[in-house]
Amino acid sequence: MSCFTSEDEAQLQSMLRQLLQSVKEKITGAPSVECAEEILLHLEETDENFHNQGEVSGYDMLVQHVTKKTRESKEYREMMHALKNVMMVVVESLINKFEEDQMHNKELDIKPKKERRSGYYTDNCSDSDSSFNRSYTFLSQEQLQLLVERLDPIQPMEVRQEALQTLCFAPPSDILNSETWPDLRKHLTTSLSDPDTAFSEKILRFYAKAFSSSPFNMTRDVYTSLARHLELYFLSGEYSLCISAGLDVSNPHIDRLLKKVRLLNEYQKEAPSSWIRHPEKYMEEVIDSTFSLLSVNHKPNHPASPDFLSPVYFLALLDIKAVWFKKWTHAYYSRAVVLRLLEKKYKSLINAAVQQCLDYFESCKAGVNKNSSVSDFSHQHCSDEQNFSYAGQELQYVYFVHSLCLLGRLLVYKQGQNLFPVELKNKKDRVSVTDLLVLFTQLIYYSPSYPKTALAGHTDNYSPASLVMEILQVFCDQTGCAAECLYTDAVIDALLHPVQSVLSGTEVYLNCLETTLIDVADILARIAAVDDGLSFFLHGENEKTAKEDGPTAVHVIVQFTKKLLHDDISLLSGSELLPVVKGAFIFVCRQMYRTCEGLQMLIPYGLHESMGEAWKKMSLLSERVPTPVTGVDSISSISLESKNSLLWEETLLDALLNFSATPKGLFLLHSTGAMNDCVNFMFSSLSKKLQANEYEEFGNKVIITQMATTPSGAVALQSSGFIKALVTELWALLECGKDDLRITQPQSTPIDPIDQSCQKSFLSLINLLTYPAVFELLSKQDTPNKPVYSFREVPTDIIDIIDRLIILNSEAKIHSLFSYEQSHIFGLRFLNVLCCELNTLLLLESQYKVSQVLLTAQEENVIETSEGPGDFIIDGLSVERNHVLVRINLIGGPRERILPLRVLDKGSNSYPWPMFSSLPLPKCYLAETPRKGEFRQDKDLDKLLSLLKSPEKQSGWAEICRKQFYKVMKARPDIISGTILAELIEKFVSHLSESQLDCYFSTGNDKAMDADVKNESLSSVQQLGVEMTVRYGKYLNLLKEHAENGLCFVLMNCKNILKQEQRTVVSSLCCLQEHYPGYDWFASSIFLIMSGDGEKTLMFLKQFSRLLVSAFLWLPRLHISMHLPATTVESGIHPVYFCSTHYIEMLLKAKLPLVFAAFQRSGFTPSQICLQWITQCFWNYMDWREICHYIATCILLGPDYQIYMCISVFKHLQQDILKHTEAQDLQVFLKEEPLHGFRVSDYLEYMESLEAIYRPMLLEDMRSIRVQNA
């Protein structure tokens, strides 16, 4: 379009009107002018008909016309001319500036430079310069080829200088990736030896730049080039340094050499982070070139000289702890290559490192034996003034440290151990891994040590002892390696050498005896902390061929610890570090006696007695510390002495406290008289939250659970304030919460019956309230039942918890709770677990009538109608009460009673279980009465019965009977029941009781019957137990009407018979009063087996009481018995706890380690649940037939079968135990759930396998209860 005519203008105006009309609605609706402009600008985007309208072509016409007019204007031509002139000036300026920079750089290269000398390469060849501060020259392939030719060593220096300068400005990656690099690399490697230091250092700068800015696949060539150069240099005639002459690093020649080695070392430490991303052959090239360099140990055509200063010395100076080797062996990818090359090509490196360690050790040993101290190079040059020279001995020491660290790292791995044994030229025998570890261990006490004053100011300790300790500590952490290396008699003997020397009284040539002993104890404790290590300590390298010519490690350690406790070591008397040495060795012993197996080994030494005596002595001294007087100079010394005394006393209390980690250990702790003080110390430590370690937390839970299983332990926990703190914390979580949070963040309604926040406190209470604890804390205590309860009235005791959360029998109690339903459900759940222990149930029922309280609450929880009380209201509380009521009013095993669920189902009939508000229970909760199996003749049973009836007893009669019983039980266990079972145990016990050899207890006077008995009445607990037993017996069709009289006759006579064998005890413990604190579940079981025949039952129990097995099956048999030592009786701890359950824990750890670990993890103990099972003869846990088989098995096969039985139960429950440990409710599961599917006969074979291993040890300890702790 050449011109804009009037017709065009008219057409354009028409189209503009059309455009404005089409957008009129959009513009008028705009809130502002700016919005209207925005609409017009984006019209093409928003109007879909935009391109269909004629105005678009009008726009094109307008734009073309305006553009043409502008370009033809005078103003436009002037603007373009001015812009061209400006751009010409700018470009010319840039070109001039570039040329000036080039000239300036050339002048700098020609001008000689004096660079400051430095011991490191950081100043001149830093690889951390930013590339933005440098100019880069990009070179073509032809230019690079020209550079290679100019860098040839035959070229004049000026040419080479200029070429190198150009090379330094080029990107390293381009150079390394070019076709010319192989030739260039050769020239650079050769030029590194150039006498012109500036030239060679510029090459190093290029190498450093390449290392920092190029990938590994390119830099490996640079590294191998540098390594090859150094290798050639050390092999050349030019190199002539000797160790004996020392090394002066201020010498420019040595300085340059160190810079090259340092550059290598920096790359060695950085390369492992990237080489996994590249082919293995690249990494192998780097490793191979390094080992090739380090293997140079003499000049060519010269014999190997020990005085040759090889490359490894220079590397050791720069990386003394061999960090490079640690990084190379960290990942399997590179470790496999390193170890393969060492094995196939470079074993001489390992040999040299071993030789260096041997040489250093010999020099140390020689110095110590001459009673003169070896020069301690690990502690020289600690002044502020820098030293630039190393003597020959210092170089040897640096290489020794490097070798020690390298070998220590090598032995961590199995493949590294496979490189041994090694052969050394001047040693006949080959050096094995064990030999090397013995050498390391001996370095602890033969090498020089820092004086105590020097240790304080050093962060990096290079003393041999500290380096060896680091290595051995790593071995202890790496259990696989430790098993291979440390668990050998030779290594342990080396560790114990200083201890044995002190014990034997021989002259000791050791550097700093106290420090050595502390280090030795540290390693011993780490070994003993691991199961395999402890087993090695207890049994030696090979249990079956344990050495008999010398004392075991345990013997040495315990004997030494006892001497320390008695201050019976003259060499250490008066030493400031003596308390630390004592504490260190006590800790070693503690790691052993915290376990059942370790404690068994330590008991004969009486270590608990020694600790107890030391504690009593220290507590007396601490009471006598004089009160400081104002103005007296000795105040500070008295204060320090009292602090040290307090620290030592706490160390002893902590050590004594850890005895209670096992049942027998807790029994021993009681005999020391320190239990109350130990519990106070533990509670104080927990209050201060000193134990943040997770392992310690679980350890404390186990100790508390063990304590709570004994009467004296429960009383100690009460008096320490622990129970008060636990109850207060529970109440805060359950009822109060934090005041500030309640306002801003109201507590959410809990989804679970017991909220997650209260779960920990719930489990702690369950762990705490075993029957021995309940009896001590609640016996003869009434609930407060106050008329009014304040909201701020916080419970402080167990009785308060029962009063406020369980027995809610008044409006005042209900209104005192902020969260009534949640808190009461917590109480009911807690009651449900408590009542699983039948003795606890009887105590709560007799003292607080809990059953009636719950029935009354159910009666009140009904819908009121005009016709009277209607249906029960189904809610969370009524469902919980219904479950508890059925549980506490019904006895039976898993197939004998039906417990209602505590959840609501979906659908119309959400709760199908009938509720009730009075007894008896609805019949639907009783399973069908078990039918008596039809008796069929059995040859094995007939043979057994004939053996029992035979008046003549052949030799080994009892053993023959046992084998026959085992045979019948395996084949047909169902027939051993009813009258056959009664006859079986009656005849067997009768025959054993007539044999003096089989009688364990002496017989008392049996005439105390009838007359005296009739005048006595049973306690309320006993009466409730009788009712419960008779109800169960009738359900089993074993008892007839009026059976209560027969059972009362049996119980009263038993009480009188046993009373004659009781001793008088003066004790504050409730359980040590005249009567047995619980119900006699064993006598009741025998009464049921005898089908309610009281005379028969009593006769059996009299005969049975003479046998050893009675002590473990019939718990009331040994209540305050004269057959037990006075100390055992006064403890209130039954032999079932400190003997049976102790061995249950020991066997559980050995045979079912996962189950044992689950108990440890949960803070619960096998001993607590086993004591509960055994005390109530597995009532409510097994069906009646299995209870009979348990009793018969223990009577006929031996008392140790009680232990095997419990182990079998845990084996049966293993998967459930692991699952509930994960769910954090193991205690609740074990106490509430019966043993579904467990049959004694199924596990007889397993029990027999346990008997074959453990019977001698178990029976020996069971028979020793009469003289236990005597």
Short mmCIF file of C-alpha atoms in Angstrom, two decimals, residues 445 894 1115:
data_model
loop_
_atom_site.label_atom_id
_atom_site.label_comp_id
_atom_site.label_asym_id
_atom_site.label_seq_id
_atom_site.Cartn_x
_atom_site.Cartn_y
_atom_site.Cartn_z
CA TYR A 445 50.77 -50.30 78.96
CA PRO A 894 -9.25 -70.84 77.56
CA LEU A 1115 4.39 -71.96 97.90
#
